[in-house]
């Protein structure tokens, strides 16, 4: 927005300022949405962005705005934008930025900050904090812009850092003074940078591709593992073609579910333990050998050193991080998968029939074992009854985005609810973090325009629950189902001293979460049976009205920490 300035010497000049240069730079680079919590010194930045046609989604807590930006980055392959106030707001957003970096989601956290001179002398400014220094070790890159004429380059650098190579979080420090700085409008316009090719393709050399295929060809019991990097890459058709042409069973990591429909005949999701144990050559596509894959070694993986790994990843330093990688293929997944497909030629032989049938039999028996439990209409509900109902709903509406967090609610939903399309399952990711629920749900609705079903443990919901006001305010098609079992993991713990305080894992019994939604004008439903749950969710998805279903789960159902209770240290002296 140019203003007339008559105060400077000579001719009157059109002026612009830091606020408008930032917005112009963002718009020039195709950004449409900012996730934020307004306040000093960035309130006007949000206002002006809205005035200039950007969508400015205002949250109740910065961590949720940050989580929204992070998942927007995952869904769109462009950095999600989060805008916060200084020190405390910045710190609230920082958790989401660190989590985004850990998960390889591109996002930019822009925070207002107080004056450098005062901060550096620690003179006690309003919300004083050396934010740049604090952000640096927790994200992929951190920059500060001090001069209006550097805004173009600063934003360009932030974009490139977030999306090139392994994606991640970037911090951009915006001192209050910068926002008000003026410069000539024409010079300002020329200083902006439109980023060309922000995430250049990284094409693998022929040799690593040939090495990988040689290893795969010689395998007796090959396995493909698809990770969320593969989902992020948006190379859906190529990945499906590679899996199908190879004939190899594949295991989807949680957020890679749906890259191929979970009902695909090559899916080994329901034979997870077996394929990890017995495979001899494993090809990871955008998946890391971190804790979620037991670091590629130990009991879960069968005899030591019996496996050979192929890893496709954009990050060369990922190779050998946990286990030896016999055939590293470094490049972007789209290019790597295309190169593999081409080099496979037309005469690719399917893996040995005994292996395929062994995996299929295990899948069949696990699926058959689970099936009857998913039909139960028990009151109070158990996880299988409630999730069986939601599984049928997603089957009928495969374009619904499923957001999922909790412990038992997460673990049961991951294996029970089949996903049919890429990037339709968003969850706690690499850290197993609680609190992503409402931020992810808001951004999923906004970025995809599809209905969102958020399946939340009652504890998990509490971390971001206040954002149901945000969901109602923007009238988003989000249906939240709170799996209410009166506590963390389950609701049955007691205080061993007999004192008045309840056990630390226990909540108020029979909490009426649905009334929270009603308080903001949304629809609240109290559901005690799978049939009631089905009716409520179907109605919510049909109407698109913000809805919260309080799903009453047996407080005895569930186990400590879901399926990862083994990670809890055990005391040798105390008994639970
Ligand atoms: C999977 N399974 C199925 C199906 N899908 N059986 C029948 N039908 C279907 N559709 C089987 C699968 O083969 C496994 O059995 C079992 O169900 C569990 O499958 P899952 O969930 O894929 O495997 P598992 O072992 O739980 O995976 C390990 C994990 C996972 C670490 C990747 O637990 C995970 O992502 N955890 C994240 C937890 C987290 O972040 N929690 C938040 C913190 S909670 P078998 O093959 O017989 O073993 C804080 O307390
Ligand atoms: P999961 O938890 O599903 O196994 P991870 O987050 O551990 O997935 O792994 C994702 C991997 O994907 C990371 O190592 C990351 O470097 C990689 N990755 C992300 N995007 C791309 C891409 N476009 N091309 C290649 N690798 C990618
Ligand atoms: Mg609970």
XYZ file of C-alpha atoms and ligand atoms in Angstrom:
654
model
C 0.000 0.000 0.000
C 1.762 3.147 -1.151
C 1.463 6.358 0.786
C 2.338 9.901 -0.181
C 5.323 11.204 1.694
C 5.886 14.915 1.440
C 8.268 15.166 4.351
C 11.406 13.988 2.515
C 13.531 16.334 0.525
C 12.702 17.010 -3.131
C 9.712 15.453 -4.940
C 6.903 13.668 -3.083
C 7.540 9.916 -3.214
C 5.349 6.793 -2.998
C 6.316 4.907 0.123
C 5.876 1.394 1.361
C 6.806 -0.124 4.718
C 7.934 -3.328 6.375
C 4.367 -4.546 6.973
C 3.446 -4.247 3.320
C 6.721 -5.510 1.936
C 6.345 -8.713 3.966
C 2.813 -9.238 2.728
C 3.766 -8.415 -0.872
C 6.715 -10.822 -0.688
C 4.487 -13.584 0.671
C 1.837 -13.019 -1.969
C 4.430 -12.859 -4.723
C 5.508 -16.323 -3.641
C 2.020 -17.737 -3.699
C 1.228 -17.819 0.020
C -2.486 -17.615 0.685
C -2.901 -18.388 4.379
C -1.333 -17.310 7.659
C -1.984 -19.208 10.904
C -1.586 -16.827 13.816
C -2.440 -15.429 17.220
C -2.514 -11.603 17.029
C -0.775 -9.288 19.515
C 2.112 -6.833 19.919
C 3.862 -6.186 17.536
C 2.217 -8.185 14.728
C -1.500 -7.363 15.084
C -1.454 -4.966 12.151
C 0.544 -7.398 10.040
C -2.365 -9.833 10.287
C -4.911 -7.091 9.625
C -3.096 -5.802 6.560
C -2.597 -9.335 5.253
C -6.335 -9.899 5.472
C -6.987 -6.542 3.811
C -4.732 -7.628 0.959
C -6.702 -10.811 0.407
C -4.730 -13.363 2.402
C -6.599 -15.792 4.621
C -5.620 -15.041 8.212
C -6.696 -17.787 10.596
C -6.523 -16.672 14.170
C -6.116 -19.265 16.932
C -6.385 -19.252 20.726
C -2.836 -20.514 21.349
C 0.277 -20.270 19.189
C 1.170 -23.938 19.458
C -2.024 -24.816 17.639
C -1.430 -22.157 14.982
C 2.072 -23.610 14.589
C 0.772 -27.156 14.265
C -1.683 -25.939 11.644
C 1.161 -24.344 9.665
C 3.259 -27.508 9.979
C 0.594 -29.810 8.596
C -0.304 -27.283 5.906
C 3.340 -27.672 4.841
C 3.033 -31.471 4.776
C -0.183 -31.347 2.764
C 0.870 -28.722 0.245
C 4.657 -29.150 -0.153
C 4.921 -25.412 0.499
C 5.989 -23.952 3.831
C 3.050 -23.390 6.161
C 3.147 -19.933 7.730
C 2.744 -19.217 11.414
C 2.854 -15.692 12.813
C 3.255 -14.985 16.517
C 4.025 -12.228 18.981
C 7.383 -12.008 20.733
C 8.900 -14.057 23.590
C 6.036 -16.131 25.088
C 4.107 -16.327 21.819
C 7.297 -17.227 20.018
C 8.069 -19.958 22.555
C 4.570 -21.360 22.216
C 5.048 -21.539 18.457
C 8.519 -23.006 18.823
C 7.254 -26.388 20.013
C 5.367 -26.728 16.739
C 8.408 -25.551 14.774
C 10.662 -28.118 16.428
C 8.055 -30.812 15.889
C 7.730 -29.834 12.216
C 11.500 -30.075 11.812
C 11.577 -33.501 13.447
C 8.835 -34.672 11.092
C 10.385 -33.077 7.980
C 7.399 -30.764 7.439
C 8.211 -27.405 5.839
C 7.028 -24.404 7.820
C 8.077 -20.850 8.606
C 7.535 -19.401 12.053
C 7.576 -15.613 11.833
C 7.652 -13.897 15.195
C 7.691 -10.259 16.090
C 10.541 -9.371 18.435
C 11.613 -6.452 20.572
C 14.434 -4.088 19.811
C 17.854 -5.611 19.236
C 19.687 -2.857 21.114
C 17.652 -3.425 24.266
C 17.616 -7.201 23.971
C 21.367 -7.444 23.483
C 22.067 -5.250 26.506
C 19.398 -7.159 28.455
C 17.760 -3.948 29.559
C 14.388 -5.501 30.175
C 12.291 -4.652 27.111
C 8.647 -5.675 26.809
C 8.784 -9.418 26.029
C 12.548 -9.298 25.763
C 14.205 -12.426 24.411
C 17.015 -13.335 22.044
C 14.605 -15.340 19.920
C 16.968 -15.965 17.028
C 19.530 -17.649 19.265
C 16.882 -19.751 20.980
C 15.266 -20.882 17.733
C 18.504 -21.818 15.979
C 19.200 -25.254 17.501
C 15.547 -26.256 17.260
C 14.921 -25.790 13.564
C 16.526 -26.170 10.177
C 17.484 -22.518 9.723
C 16.875 -19.191 11.465
C 17.120 -15.699 10.022
C 16.527 -12.138 11.175
C 15.617 -9.276 8.869
C 16.758 -5.864 10.098
C 16.166 -3.671 7.059
C 13.096 -3.227 4.898
C 15.149 -3.607 1.717
C 16.196 -7.112 2.876
C 12.654 -8.445 3.272
C 12.624 -9.894 -0.245
C 15.842 -11.867 0.278
C 14.937 -12.810 3.845
C 11.650 -14.387 2.862
C 13.220 -16.063 -0.169
C 15.888 -17.623 2.058
C 13.268 -18.825 4.509
C 11.265 -20.481 1.731
C 14.296 -22.205 0.236
C 15.536 -23.404 3.609
C 12.128 -24.850 4.488
C 11.414 -26.832 1.310
C 14.724 -27.681 -0.343
C 16.485 -30.928 0.523
C 14.931 -32.494 3.617
C 12.052 -30.173 4.478
C 11.833 -28.625 7.917
C 11.033 -25.642 10.079
C 12.514 -22.188 9.605
C 12.422 -19.298 12.030
C 12.175 -15.752 10.729
C 12.711 -12.978 13.270
C 10.811 -9.769 12.556
C 11.819 -6.958 14.936
C 9.006 -4.489 15.601
C 11.076 -1.665 14.157
C 11.338 -3.454 10.807
C 7.579 -3.468 10.369
C 7.334 0.300 10.527
C 10.408 1.060 8.404
C 9.603 2.854 5.170
C 11.242 2.893 1.776
C 10.329 4.029 -1.708
C 7.487 1.925 -3.077
C 9.166 1.333 -6.433
C 12.508 0.356 -4.873
C 10.585 -1.822 -2.433
C 8.776 -3.608 -5.234
C 12.070 -4.246 -7.002
C 13.663 -5.596 -3.823
C 11.179 -8.473 -3.611
C 12.255 -11.909 -4.771
C 10.088 -14.472 -6.492
C 11.676 -17.776 -5.632
C 12.314 -19.883 -8.715
C 12.358 -23.654 -8.263
C 12.452 -23.645 -4.431
C 12.743 -27.439 -4.101
C 14.796 -28.488 -7.113
C 14.518 -32.116 -8.205
C 17.428 -34.199 -7.011
C 17.913 -36.904 -9.569
C 19.820 -39.991 -8.404
C 22.819 -41.235 -10.355
C 22.419 -44.449 -12.369
C 24.836 -46.454 -10.229
C 22.973 -46.334 -6.887
C 19.752 -47.133 -8.731
C 21.345 -50.202 -10.342
C 22.852 -51.247 -6.991
C 19.461 -51.057 -5.314
C 17.789 -53.088 -8.032
C 20.494 -55.760 -7.961
C 19.915 -56.198 -4.257
C 16.162 -56.305 -4.685
C 16.400 -58.826 -7.534
C 18.417 -61.246 -5.446
C 16.009 -61.062 -2.497
C 13.992 -64.090 -1.420
C 11.783 -62.175 1.000
C 11.778 -58.520 -0.032
C 9.777 -55.816 1.711
C 9.036 -52.177 0.893
C 8.420 -49.708 3.739
C 6.629 -46.495 2.805
C 7.097 -43.563 5.181
C 5.553 -40.137 5.439
C 8.353 -38.753 3.257
C 6.805 -40.817 0.464
C 3.403 -39.300 1.232
C 4.916 -35.820 1.309
C 6.603 -36.274 -2.074
C 3.268 -36.309 -3.963
C 4.628 -38.920 -6.338
C 1.569 -41.064 -5.691
C 1.185 -42.621 -9.144
C 4.889 -43.490 -9.442
C 5.031 -45.029 -5.979
C 1.989 -47.133 -6.653
C 3.430 -48.196 -10.006
C 6.721 -49.185 -8.376
C 5.051 -51.241 -5.666
C 2.735 -52.958 -8.146
C 5.385 -53.619 -10.766
C 7.712 -55.088 -8.136
C 5.042 -57.359 -6.680
C 6.739 -56.852 -3.285
C 4.693 -56.666 -0.055
C 4.752 -53.189 1.465
C 4.325 -51.855 4.970
C 2.946 -48.328 5.308
C 4.156 -46.233 8.226
C 1.313 -44.464 9.955
C 1.077 -41.331 7.799
C 1.916 -43.270 4.632
C -1.293 -45.259 4.969
C -3.486 -44.604 1.943
C -0.620 -44.006 -0.506
C -1.985 -47.280 -1.783
C -5.382 -48.190 -0.320
C -4.981 -50.211 2.879
C -7.085 -52.918 1.227
C -4.439 -53.387 -1.478
C -3.486 -57.069 -1.944
C 0.212 -56.252 -1.419
C -0.344 -54.453 1.903
C 1.492 -56.171 4.739
C 0.172 -53.762 7.384
C -1.676 -56.599 9.111
C 1.454 -58.771 9.088
C 3.799 -56.174 10.494
C 5.705 -58.330 12.947
C 6.090 -61.137 10.449
C 7.483 -59.039 7.614
C 9.906 -57.187 9.863
C 11.160 -60.487 11.258
C 11.409 -62.509 8.107
C 12.240 -60.154 5.251
C 15.782 -60.372 3.878
C 15.958 -57.168 1.801
C 14.040 -54.078 2.893
C 13.611 -50.980 0.777
C 12.607 -47.845 2.728
C 11.029 -45.066 0.734
C 10.867 -41.859 2.781
C 10.967 -43.711 6.096
C 13.671 -43.550 8.728
C 15.026 -46.397 10.820
C 14.206 -44.544 14.036
C 12.378 -45.809 17.134
C 9.203 -46.436 15.149
C 11.118 -49.121 13.265
C 13.162 -50.280 16.269
C 16.236 -48.676 14.657
C 16.396 -51.473 12.099
C 17.746 -53.980 14.618
C 16.952 -56.013 17.704
C 14.271 -58.599 18.374
C 11.674 -57.123 16.021
C 14.000 -57.596 13.071
C 14.962 -61.228 13.506
C 18.535 -62.550 13.628
C 21.214 -59.838 13.811
C 22.783 -58.637 10.563
C 20.538 -60.859 8.475
C 18.891 -57.911 6.675
C 20.108 -55.770 3.865
C 18.631 -52.318 3.533
C 17.947 -50.085 0.559
C 17.036 -46.543 1.536
C 15.575 -43.866 -0.685
C 15.883 -40.472 0.939
C 16.664 -36.901 0.029
C 18.988 -36.544 3.025
C 22.375 -38.202 2.430
C 23.256 -38.012 6.126
C 20.292 -40.237 6.982
C 22.146 -43.252 5.552
C 23.761 -45.613 8.109
C 22.296 -43.541 10.955
C 20.909 -46.613 12.706
C 21.841 -49.649 10.654
C 24.084 -50.219 7.687
C 22.466 -49.227 4.405
C 23.702 -51.556 1.679
C 22.172 -49.544 -1.139
C 21.584 -45.850 -0.455
C 19.659 -43.983 -3.138
C 19.839 -40.275 -2.496
C 17.465 -37.957 -4.274
C 13.902 -36.753 -4.230
C 11.420 -39.581 -4.022
C 9.626 -38.752 -7.262
C 12.893 -38.834 -9.229
C 14.257 -41.894 -7.427
C 11.101 -43.910 -7.861
C 10.854 -42.956 -11.550
C 14.482 -43.955 -12.077
C 13.919 -47.303 -10.348
C 10.803 -47.958 -12.383
C 12.594 -47.258 -15.610
C 15.618 -49.348 -14.728
C 13.395 -52.291 -13.743
C 12.483 -52.691 -17.389
C 9.707 -54.983 -18.601
C 11.031 -58.277 -17.356
C 10.878 -57.768 -13.630
C 10.228 -61.022 -11.775
C 7.824 -61.085 -8.866
C 9.279 -62.248 -5.515
C 9.139 -65.984 -4.686
C 5.561 -67.228 -4.387
C 6.188 -68.826 -0.947
C 7.005 -65.423 0.517
C 3.977 -63.754 -0.983
C 1.655 -66.456 0.264
C 3.208 -66.517 3.737
C 2.571 -62.772 4.082
C -0.930 -63.034 2.646
C -1.870 -65.810 5.013
C -0.732 -63.835 8.013
C -2.645 -60.779 6.803
C -5.726 -62.901 6.282
C -5.598 -64.474 9.719
C -4.993 -61.149 11.510
C -7.793 -59.465 9.573
C -10.173 -62.349 10.240
C -9.321 -62.331 13.911
C -10.112 -58.661 14.187
C -13.257 -58.595 12.037
C -15.891 -59.870 14.515
C -14.673 -57.533 17.246
C -15.296 -54.559 14.969
C -19.000 -55.399 14.747
C -19.760 -55.264 18.472
C -22.347 -52.801 19.743
C -21.245 -52.944 23.388
C -22.257 -50.293 25.916
C -20.060 -48.820 27.260
C -18.081 -48.971 24.065
C -14.707 -50.638 23.703
C -12.098 -49.456 21.202
C -12.997 -52.067 18.600
C -16.709 -51.329 18.678
C -16.254 -47.567 18.442
C -13.462 -47.682 15.866
C -15.250 -50.352 13.844
C -18.044 -47.805 13.410
C -15.614 -45.095 12.295
C -13.831 -47.540 9.981
C -17.088 -48.157 8.095
C -17.698 -44.418 7.796
C -14.232 -43.758 6.308
C -14.731 -46.666 3.906
C -17.853 -44.944 2.598
C -16.191 -41.497 2.564
C -12.564 -42.099 1.644
C -11.819 -38.450 0.954
C -12.335 -37.543 4.627
C -9.123 -36.442 6.330
C -8.520 -38.399 9.516
C -6.654 -36.653 12.328
C -5.682 -38.973 15.162
C -3.977 -38.622 18.529
C -4.005 -40.282 21.917
C -2.408 -43.480 23.158
C -4.870 -46.372 22.827
C -7.078 -44.215 20.611
C -4.095 -43.669 18.314
C -2.788 -47.212 18.282
C -6.129 -48.924 17.759
C -7.264 -46.411 15.151
C -4.040 -46.848 13.172
C -4.637 -50.537 12.635
C -8.452 -50.512 12.564
C -9.309 -47.580 10.299
C -8.303 -48.314 6.706
C -7.166 -45.320 4.677
C -7.797 -45.268 0.948
C -6.174 -42.112 -0.388
C -2.764 -40.437 0.075
C -2.256 -37.903 2.895
C -5.614 -38.645 4.528
C -4.170 -39.747 7.848
C -2.487 -37.077 9.977
C -1.216 -38.019 13.394
C 1.316 -37.587 16.175
C 4.273 -38.375 13.915
C 7.883 -38.976 14.823
C 7.729 -37.612 18.346
C 4.382 -39.134 19.279
C 3.430 -35.643 20.377
C 0.067 -34.871 21.968
C -1.638 -31.596 21.086
C -1.549 -31.650 17.295
C -5.265 -32.461 17.033
C -7.134 -29.202 16.594
C -4.309 -27.380 14.776
C -4.068 -30.225 12.261
C -7.862 -30.399 11.933
C -8.199 -26.684 11.197
C -5.437 -26.690 8.586
C -6.623 -29.933 7.011
C -10.076 -28.414 6.491
C -8.654 -25.182 5.111
C -5.937 -26.656 2.902
C -7.923 -29.545 1.427
C -11.525 -28.288 1.514
C -12.496 -31.830 2.575
C -14.355 -32.928 5.686
C -12.162 -33.743 8.677
C -12.714 -36.417 11.307
C -10.522 -35.922 14.377
C -10.366 -39.042 16.552
C -8.996 -37.934 19.893
C -8.161 -39.524 23.183
C -9.754 -37.500 26.002
C -6.325 -36.525 27.301
C -4.942 -35.682 23.853
C -7.984 -33.505 23.109
C -7.307 -31.435 26.210
C -4.029 -30.115 24.827
C -5.702 -28.143 22.047
C -9.407 -28.356 22.936
C -9.978 -24.617 23.205
C -9.563 -24.408 19.433
C -13.083 -25.734 19.010
C -13.984 -22.051 19.264
C -11.712 -21.467 16.240
C -13.400 -24.324 14.394
C -16.832 -22.811 15.121
C -15.691 -19.259 14.280
C -14.541 -20.287 10.810
C -17.415 -22.763 10.509
C -15.098 -25.577 9.442
C -16.365 -29.042 8.477
C -14.635 -30.729 11.398
C -16.130 -33.547 13.421
C -14.247 -34.341 16.616
C -14.808 -37.634 18.369
C -13.464 -37.635 21.912
C -12.794 -41.170 23.135
C -13.754 -40.518 26.718
C -12.491 -43.176 29.112
C -12.114 -40.799 32.074
C -8.371 -40.494 31.953
C -4.922 -40.886 30.526
C -4.638 -44.439 29.127
C -7.657 -45.482 31.202
C -9.749 -44.080 34.004
C -9.375 -46.694 36.705
C -6.237 -45.675 38.590
C -6.588 -44.953 42.308
C -4.528 -42.910 44.714
C -2.705 -45.595 46.752
C -2.652 -43.390 49.870
C -6.441 -43.162 49.948
C -6.053 -39.364 50.022
C -8.514 -36.919 48.482
C -6.544 -36.304 45.270
C -7.348 -38.677 42.428
C -4.536 -40.588 40.729
C -2.464 -38.472 38.325
C -3.872 -40.247 35.258
C -7.537 -39.775 36.171
C -9.910 -36.999 34.994
C -13.344 -35.850 36.120
C -15.572 -38.861 35.505
C -18.217 -38.591 32.809
C -17.000 -35.179 31.603
C -19.451 -33.624 29.141
C -17.039 -32.535 26.406
C -19.898 -32.116 23.934
C -21.210 -29.162 25.920
C -17.982 -27.276 25.175
C -18.874 -27.419 21.494
C -22.412 -26.246 22.176
C -21.014 -23.250 24.043
C -19.612 -21.943 20.766
C -22.620 -22.728 18.595
C -21.441 -26.093 17.295
C -23.225 -29.422 17.570
C -22.554 -31.566 20.628
C -23.541 -35.238 20.889
C -23.257 -37.674 23.792
C -22.803 -41.158 22.302
C -22.834 -44.326 24.356
C -23.001 -46.992 21.631
C -21.403 -47.594 18.222
C -24.813 -47.043 16.616
C -25.211 -43.632 18.257
C -21.639 -42.784 17.330
C -22.261 -43.726 13.701
C -25.400 -41.607 13.500
C -23.692 -38.577 14.999
C -20.593 -38.738 12.796
C -22.516 -39.388 9.591
C -24.745 -36.433 10.348
C -21.735 -34.228 11.074
C -19.952 -35.181 7.864
C -23.152 -34.707 5.844
C -23.932 -31.315 7.322
C -20.355 -30.020 7.507
C -21.281 -28.427 10.843
C -18.608 -28.243 13.548
C -19.452 -31.184 15.785
C -18.039 -32.806 18.889
C -19.119 -36.320 19.754
C -18.393 -37.370 23.310
C -17.899 -41.109 22.804
C -18.163 -42.936 26.102
C -15.543 -45.681 26.250
C -15.298 -48.270 29.006
C -12.858 -46.783 31.510
C -11.280 -50.196 31.924
C -10.508 -50.457 28.207
C -7.021 -49.554 27.079
C -3.549 -50.240 28.374
C -0.819 -48.022 29.744
C 0.801 -46.096 26.860
C -1.135 -48.109 24.252
C 1.197 -50.362 22.258
C 4.380 -48.642 23.419
C 4.159 -49.418 27.132
C 7.542 -51.130 26.779
C 9.111 -47.663 26.603
C 8.169 -46.941 30.229
C 11.087 -47.548 32.594
C 10.312 -50.038 35.352
C 11.076 -49.391 39.002
C 12.700 -52.287 40.799
C 11.479 -51.172 44.207
C 7.987 -49.750 43.729
C 4.926 -51.754 42.762
C 2.115 -50.079 40.782
C -2.350 -53.829 11.564
N -2.627 -54.987 12.183
C -3.810 -55.412 11.770
C -4.272 -54.470 10.843
N -3.342 -53.502 10.736
N -4.516 -56.499 12.077
C -5.683 -56.675 11.478
N -6.211 -55.815 10.583
C -5.529 -54.712 10.252
N -6.038 -53.875 9.358
C -1.796 -55.672 13.156
C -0.316 -55.631 12.886
O 0.127 -56.646 12.047
C 0.227 -55.785 14.276
O 0.142 -57.134 14.649
C -0.774 -55.015 15.124
O -1.982 -55.003 14.389
C -0.366 -53.569 15.388
O -0.105 -52.927 14.171
P 0.638 -51.552 14.087
O -0.102 -50.563 14.887
O 0.878 -51.260 12.679
O 2.003 -51.966 14.723
P 2.722 -51.591 16.055
O 3.504 -52.774 16.455
O 1.873 -50.917 17.075
O 3.726 -50.512 15.439
C 4.776 -50.059 16.148
C 4.849 -48.558 16.065
C 3.504 -48.015 16.425
C 5.924 -48.090 16.995
C 5.221 -48.141 14.640
O 3.142 -48.511 17.677
C 3.424 -46.532 16.413
O 3.371 -45.858 15.384
N 3.347 -45.992 17.594
C 3.245 -44.590 17.812
C 2.827 -44.472 19.204
C 2.803 -43.066 19.633
O 3.412 -42.186 19.082
N 2.032 -42.831 20.701
C 1.834 -41.516 21.214
C 2.343 -41.456 22.598
S 1.278 -42.136 23.702
P 1.395 -58.124 14.581
O 1.879 -58.126 13.175
O 0.811 -59.417 14.982
O 2.390 -57.572 15.535
C 1.996 -41.900 25.176
O 1.787 -42.653 26.053
P 7.932 -42.247 8.914
O 7.843 -41.784 10.325
O 6.633 -42.274 8.224
O 8.748 -43.464 8.772
P 9.985 -40.313 8.634
O 9.534 -38.963 9.004
O 10.766 -41.069 9.641
O 8.746 -41.122 8.113
O 10.887 -40.247 7.353
C 10.626 -39.392 6.324
C 11.880 -39.362 5.474
O 11.504 -38.879 4.204
C 12.971 -38.426 6.008
O 14.182 -39.129 6.150
C 13.069 -37.335 4.937
O 14.406 -36.919 4.711
C 12.519 -38.026 3.721
N 11.895 -37.145 2.747
C 10.972 -36.202 2.968
N 10.593 -35.636 1.823
C 11.287 -36.248 0.835
C 11.324 -36.133 -0.582
N 10.546 -35.291 -1.241
N 12.175 -36.937 -1.260
C 12.969 -37.813 -0.607
N 12.953 -37.988 0.714
C 12.119 -37.216 1.434
Mg -8.291 -41.574 27.887
